[in-house]
Coordinates of C-alpha atoms in Angstrom, one line a residue:
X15 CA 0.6 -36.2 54.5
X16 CA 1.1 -32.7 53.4
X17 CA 3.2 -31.5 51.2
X18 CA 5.6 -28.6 52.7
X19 CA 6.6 -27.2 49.6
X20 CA 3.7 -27.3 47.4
X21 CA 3.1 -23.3 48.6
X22 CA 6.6 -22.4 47.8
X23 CA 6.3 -24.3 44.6
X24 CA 3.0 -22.4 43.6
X25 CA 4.7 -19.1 44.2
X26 CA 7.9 -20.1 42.0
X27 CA 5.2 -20.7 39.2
X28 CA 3.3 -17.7 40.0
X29 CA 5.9 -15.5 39.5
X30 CA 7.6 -17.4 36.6
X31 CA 4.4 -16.4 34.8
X32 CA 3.8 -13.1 35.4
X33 CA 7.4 -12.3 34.3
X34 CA 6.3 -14.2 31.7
X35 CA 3.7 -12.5 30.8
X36 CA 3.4 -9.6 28.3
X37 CA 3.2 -6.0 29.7
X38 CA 0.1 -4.0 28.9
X39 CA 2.3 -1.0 27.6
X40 CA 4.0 -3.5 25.0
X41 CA 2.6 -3.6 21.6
X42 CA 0.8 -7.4 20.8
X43 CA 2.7 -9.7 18.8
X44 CA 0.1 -9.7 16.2
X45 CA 0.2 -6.0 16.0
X46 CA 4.1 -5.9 16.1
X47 CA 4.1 -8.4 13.6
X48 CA 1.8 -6.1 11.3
X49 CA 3.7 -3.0 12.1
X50 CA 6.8 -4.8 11.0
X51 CA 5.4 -6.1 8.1
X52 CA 5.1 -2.7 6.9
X53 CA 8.2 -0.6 8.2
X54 CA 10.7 -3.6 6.6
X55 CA 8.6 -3.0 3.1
X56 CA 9.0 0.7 3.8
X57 CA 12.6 0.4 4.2
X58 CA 13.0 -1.7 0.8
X59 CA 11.0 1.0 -1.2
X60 CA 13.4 3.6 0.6
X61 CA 16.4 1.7 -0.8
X62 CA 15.1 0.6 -4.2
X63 CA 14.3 4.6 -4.5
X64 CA 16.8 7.1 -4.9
X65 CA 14.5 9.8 -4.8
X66 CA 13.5 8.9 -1.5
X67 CA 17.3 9.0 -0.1
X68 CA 17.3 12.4 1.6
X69 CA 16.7 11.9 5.5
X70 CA 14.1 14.2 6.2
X71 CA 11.9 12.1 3.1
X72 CA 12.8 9.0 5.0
X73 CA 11.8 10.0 8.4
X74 CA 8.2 11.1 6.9
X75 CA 7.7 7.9 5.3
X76 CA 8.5 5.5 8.2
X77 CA 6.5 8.0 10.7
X78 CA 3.4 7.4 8.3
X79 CA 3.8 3.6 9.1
X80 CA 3.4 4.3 12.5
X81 CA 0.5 6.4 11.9
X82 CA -1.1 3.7 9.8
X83 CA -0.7 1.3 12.8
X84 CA -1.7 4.5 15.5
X85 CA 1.6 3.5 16.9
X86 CA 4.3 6.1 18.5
X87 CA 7.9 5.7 17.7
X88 CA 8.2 5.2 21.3
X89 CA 5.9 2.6 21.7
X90 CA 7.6 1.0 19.3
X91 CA 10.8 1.2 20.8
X92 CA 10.0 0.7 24.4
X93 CA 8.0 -3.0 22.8
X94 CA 11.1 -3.2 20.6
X95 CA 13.5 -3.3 23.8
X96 CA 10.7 -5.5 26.1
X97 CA 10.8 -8.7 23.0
X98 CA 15.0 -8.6 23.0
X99 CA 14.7 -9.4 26.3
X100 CA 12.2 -12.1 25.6
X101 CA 13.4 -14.0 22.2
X102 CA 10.7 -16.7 21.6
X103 CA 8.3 -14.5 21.5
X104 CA 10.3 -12.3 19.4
X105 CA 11.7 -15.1 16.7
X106 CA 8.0 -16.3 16.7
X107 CA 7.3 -13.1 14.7
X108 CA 10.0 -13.2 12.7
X109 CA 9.4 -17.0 11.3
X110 CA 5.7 -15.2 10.6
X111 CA 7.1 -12.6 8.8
X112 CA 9.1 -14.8 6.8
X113 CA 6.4 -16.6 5.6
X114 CA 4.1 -13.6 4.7
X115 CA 7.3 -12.2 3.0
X116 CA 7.6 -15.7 1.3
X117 CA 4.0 -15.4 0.1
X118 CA 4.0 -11.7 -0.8
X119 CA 6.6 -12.6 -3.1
X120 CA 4.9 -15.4 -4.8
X121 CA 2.1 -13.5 -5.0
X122 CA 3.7 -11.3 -6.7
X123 CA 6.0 -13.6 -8.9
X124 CA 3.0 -14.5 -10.3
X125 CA 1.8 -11.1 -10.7
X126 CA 4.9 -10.2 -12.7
X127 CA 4.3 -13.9 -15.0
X128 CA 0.6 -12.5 -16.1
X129 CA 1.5 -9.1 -16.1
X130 CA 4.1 -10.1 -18.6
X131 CA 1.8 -12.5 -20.8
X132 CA -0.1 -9.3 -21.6
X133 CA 2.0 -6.2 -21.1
X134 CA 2.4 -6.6 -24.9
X135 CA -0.3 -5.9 -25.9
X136 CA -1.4 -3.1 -23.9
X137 CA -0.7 0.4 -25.1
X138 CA 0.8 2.9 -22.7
X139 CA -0.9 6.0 -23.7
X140 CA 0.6 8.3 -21.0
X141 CA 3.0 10.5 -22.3
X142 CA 3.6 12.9 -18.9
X143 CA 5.4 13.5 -15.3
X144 CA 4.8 9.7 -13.9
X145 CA 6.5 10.8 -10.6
X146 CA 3.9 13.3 -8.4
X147 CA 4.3 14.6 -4.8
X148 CA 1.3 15.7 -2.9
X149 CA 0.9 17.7 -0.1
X150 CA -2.0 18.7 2.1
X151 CA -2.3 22.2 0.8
X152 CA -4.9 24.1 -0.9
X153 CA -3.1 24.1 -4.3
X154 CA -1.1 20.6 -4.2
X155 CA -3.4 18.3 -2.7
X156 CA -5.1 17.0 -6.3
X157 CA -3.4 16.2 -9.1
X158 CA -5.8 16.2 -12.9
X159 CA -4.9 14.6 -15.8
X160 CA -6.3 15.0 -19.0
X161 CA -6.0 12.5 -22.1
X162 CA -7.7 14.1 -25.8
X163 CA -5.9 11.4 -29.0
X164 CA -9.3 9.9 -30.2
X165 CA -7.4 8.4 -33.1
X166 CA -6.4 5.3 -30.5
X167 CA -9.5 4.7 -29.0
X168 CA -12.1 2.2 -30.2
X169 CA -15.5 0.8 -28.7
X170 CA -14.6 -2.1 -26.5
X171 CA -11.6 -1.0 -25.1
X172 CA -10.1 -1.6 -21.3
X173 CA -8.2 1.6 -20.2
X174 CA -6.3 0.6 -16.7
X175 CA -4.7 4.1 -14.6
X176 CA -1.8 2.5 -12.8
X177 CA 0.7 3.7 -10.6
X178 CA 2.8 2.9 -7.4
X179 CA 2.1 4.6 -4.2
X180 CA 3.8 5.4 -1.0
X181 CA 2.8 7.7 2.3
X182 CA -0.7 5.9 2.8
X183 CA -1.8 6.1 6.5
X184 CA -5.2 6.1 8.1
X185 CA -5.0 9.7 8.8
X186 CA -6.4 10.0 5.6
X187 CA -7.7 8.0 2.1
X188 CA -6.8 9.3 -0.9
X189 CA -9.2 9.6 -3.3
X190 CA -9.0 8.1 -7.3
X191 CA -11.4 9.4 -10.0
X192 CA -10.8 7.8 -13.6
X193 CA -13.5 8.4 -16.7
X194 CA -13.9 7.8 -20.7
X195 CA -16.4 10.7 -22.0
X196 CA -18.3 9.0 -25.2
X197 CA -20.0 10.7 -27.8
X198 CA -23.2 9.8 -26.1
X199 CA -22.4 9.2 -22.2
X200 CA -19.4 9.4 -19.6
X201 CA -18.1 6.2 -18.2
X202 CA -17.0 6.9 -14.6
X203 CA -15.0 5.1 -12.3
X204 CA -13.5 5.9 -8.2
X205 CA -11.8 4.4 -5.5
X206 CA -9.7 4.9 -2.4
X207 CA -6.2 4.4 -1.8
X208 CA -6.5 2.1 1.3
X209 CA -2.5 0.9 1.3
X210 CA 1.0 1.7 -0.1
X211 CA 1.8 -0.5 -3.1
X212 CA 0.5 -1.1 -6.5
X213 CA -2.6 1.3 -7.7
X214 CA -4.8 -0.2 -10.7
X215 CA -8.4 1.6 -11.5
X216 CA -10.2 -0.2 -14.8
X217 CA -12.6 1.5 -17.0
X218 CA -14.0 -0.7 -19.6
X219 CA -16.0 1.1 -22.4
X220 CA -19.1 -1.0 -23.9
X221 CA -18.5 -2.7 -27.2
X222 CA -21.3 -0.6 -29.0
X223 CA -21.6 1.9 -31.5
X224 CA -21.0 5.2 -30.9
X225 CA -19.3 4.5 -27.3
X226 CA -15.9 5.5 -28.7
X227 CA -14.0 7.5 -25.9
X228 CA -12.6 10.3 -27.5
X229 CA -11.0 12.3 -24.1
X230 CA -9.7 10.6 -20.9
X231 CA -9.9 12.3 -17.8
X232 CA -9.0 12.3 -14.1
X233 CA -7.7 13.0 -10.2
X234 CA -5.4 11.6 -7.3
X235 CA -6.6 13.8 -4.8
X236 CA -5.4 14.0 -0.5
X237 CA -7.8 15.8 2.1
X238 CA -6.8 19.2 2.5
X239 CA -4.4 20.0 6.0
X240 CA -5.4 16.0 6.7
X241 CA -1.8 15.3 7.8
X242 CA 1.8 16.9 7.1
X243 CA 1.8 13.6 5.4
X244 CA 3.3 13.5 1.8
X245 CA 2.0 11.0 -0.7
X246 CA 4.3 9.9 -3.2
X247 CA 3.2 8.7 -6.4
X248 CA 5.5 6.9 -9.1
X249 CA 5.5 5.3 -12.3
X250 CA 2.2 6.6 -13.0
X251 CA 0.7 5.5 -16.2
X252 CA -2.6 4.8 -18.4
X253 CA -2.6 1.5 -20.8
X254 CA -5.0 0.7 -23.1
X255 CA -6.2 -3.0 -23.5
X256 CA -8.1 -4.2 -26.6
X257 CA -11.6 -6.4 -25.7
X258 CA -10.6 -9.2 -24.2
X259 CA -8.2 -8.6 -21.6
X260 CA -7.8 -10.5 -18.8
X261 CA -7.7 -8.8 -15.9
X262 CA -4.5 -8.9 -13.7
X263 CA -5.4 -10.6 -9.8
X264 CA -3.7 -10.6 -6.7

């Protein structure tokens, strides 16, 4: 015998699931969830900073989130609205984010601990401005430092250019260059700024005779006109490490 109201079943289901289902305009949880991440850390780095308070600093920084994530502020809002109207799928990223917030802060705690077990016997040897703003313009896109005391330097030495960073987006990497000239050679090092956060760039110089680095040297330097995009640069130091040190990981 057939059953009447298996079709009118089928259809209840049918449309149960496509209401169900996620639009293609809304942004993917896992991209939501990523894009959150990094707007809630913004936020906390805007609070924790007082020179970050003006409104016009605040909008910049959370647009170059978005712009990290290629995301508009209305996409963002349109998905925002779309998950309050469907909460699972919405506390589902939350209980994520707790736990990579959970985790980030471990990682960290334990950061702080061996950080700590050694910042004692490092040397800060920086002596300058340690908050920089740069722009995408001729003349402030780079910033040069220059460090000439030879009477502190010794063969074997770990020299570590550290700072905190803040306006990374993929518009753009910032580039890092750090070197120890010796009597004989200059040691060179360079990266990219790939994410806001902690900075740390390590130079070791040889244990050997006549590698002495008598002069420091080097840049934090944005693309030119790359982005209207400011990168903010704090707590900017260089420490100096006697042989041995034990390197600092995540």
């Amino acid at each position: 015998m057939i059953n009447r109201s298996f079709p009118f079943l089928l259809i209840i289901l049918l449309f149960a699931s496509a209401c169900s289902r996620r639009p293609s305009w809304v942004i993917s949880e896992k991209d939501m969830e990523d894009l959150l991440f990094d707007i809630h850390l913004t936020e906390a780095e805007i609070d924790d900073n007082s020179t970050l308070q003006n409104t016009k600093q605040k909008e910049k920084l959370l647009n170059s989130v978005f712009s990290k994530h290629q995301i508009t502020r209305e996409q963002f809002d349109t998905s925002l609205v779309w998950y309050a109207a469907h909460l699972d799928e919405y506390v589902k990223i939350y209980d994520r984010l707790v736990n990579r917030y959970d985790i980030l802060n471990d990682t960290l705690n334990k950061r702080l601990k061996l950080h700590n077990e050694i910042e004692f016997k490092a040397k800060c040897l920086w002596k300058q401005d340690s908050s920089i703003t740069l722009r995408p313009f001729v003349t402030e896109n780079k910033y040069v430092f220059c460090l000439d005391t030879s009477s502190f330097f010794f063969p074997g030495d770990v020299y570590e250019l550290k700072f905190s960073v803040l306006g990374v987006n993929k518009a753009y990497k910032p580039k890092v260059h750090f070197s120890a000239e010796t009597q004989d050679t200059t040691l060179v090092k360079r990266d990219l700024i790939l994410d806001n956060g902690v900075f740390s760039l390590l130079l070791e110089v040889p244990d050997a005779p006549y590698r002495k680095a008598y002069r420091l040297s080097g840049s934090i330097r944005i693309p030119e006109a790359a982005t209207a995009t400011q990168l903010y640069i704090n707590d900017l130091r260089i420490n100096k490490y006697k042989k041995g040190f034990q390197e600092i990981t995540p």
